[in-house]
Amino acid sequence: MASPKIEVLIPHDEIQARIAALGAQITADYQGRSIVLVGVLKGSFIFLADLVRHIDLPVRIEFIGTKSYEGTTTSGQVQLTKDLDKPIQEEDVLLVEDIIDTGLTLNYLQHVMSQRAPRSLKIASFLDKPSRRRIAVEGDYIGFTIEDKFVIGYGLDFDQRYRNLKDLCILVP
Ligand code: IMP
């Protein structure tokens, strides 16, 4: 079987510059406060690691895990695979996602997190694919808005592979 062709969509340097700007914006917006960054496993781990180093505030890091199912109906189901280690009550929480695609995961996590009574809840996502939305959700801090293409690298996988690519890439069939 021929190996798939990989094309760069957003190069590493461009990603780094955009993340530095996002970190500066977050630092300014939360000035004088501390925040809890909640990374959504697994896709956000590289974005979170880079972003947090551009945030000049006291931060705590938590992780949460989800998986989604496609049922026989059109609506996908989302389930927690890993919960937070510590409560987030009365905290300023920034949920850190790899990509907002259909929006089902984010919609589910917004409900789960809101029930934990944080002081505030905002969303940072490395990528946004608005053309694929099945439910109306929006991020507060978006790295890049992309077209309807399946992307890999910089934390994102295809069948658990390619997360370690430095650039954001497209898998060409
Ligand atoms: P949702 O469809 O917005 O619920 O996104 C669920 C998850 O699907 C995301 O957090 C990603 O991990 C994954 N996903 C969606 N689109 C892509 C893609 O283009 N490449 C890799 N993973 C993706």
Coordinates of C-alpha atoms and ligand atoms in Angstrom, one line a residue, residues 68 97-106 129 149-151 156-157, ligand 1:
S68 CA -17.5 10.7 21.0
E97 CA -9.3 22.4 22.8
D98 CA -7.5 21.3 19.7
I99 CA -10.3 21.9 17.2
I100 CA -14.0 22.9 17.2
D101 CA -15.4 20.8 14.5
T102 CA -19.1 19.7 14.8
G103 CA -19.1 21.5 18.2
L104 CA -20.6 18.4 20.0
T105 CA -17.6 17.9 22.3
L106 CA -17.4 21.6 23.3
K129 CA -13.8 24.5 11.4
K149 CA -10.2 19.6 5.6
F150 CA -9.1 16.7 7.8
V151 CA -5.9 18.0 9.5
L156 CA -4.0 16.2 16.1
D157 CA -4.2 12.6 14.9
Ligands
IMP1 P1 -16.2 17.9 17.6 O1 -16.7 17.4 16.3 O2 -16.2 19.4 17.6 O3 -16.9 17.4 18.8 O4 -14.7 17.5 17.7 C1 -14.3 16.3 18.4 C2 -12.9 16.0 18.2 O5 -12.7 15.4 16.9 C3 -11.9 17.1 18.2 O6 -11.5 17.6 19.5 C4 -10.7 16.5 17.5 O7 -9.9 15.7 18.5 C5 -11.3 15.6 16.5 N1 -11.3 16.2 15.2 C6 -12.2 16.9 14.6 N2 -11.7 17.3 13.4 C7 -10.5 16.8 13.2 C8 -9.4 16.9 12.2 O8 -9.6 17.5 11.1 N3 -8.3 16.2 12.5 C9 -8.1 15.5 13.6 N4 -9.0 15.4 14.6 C10 -10.2 16.1 14.4

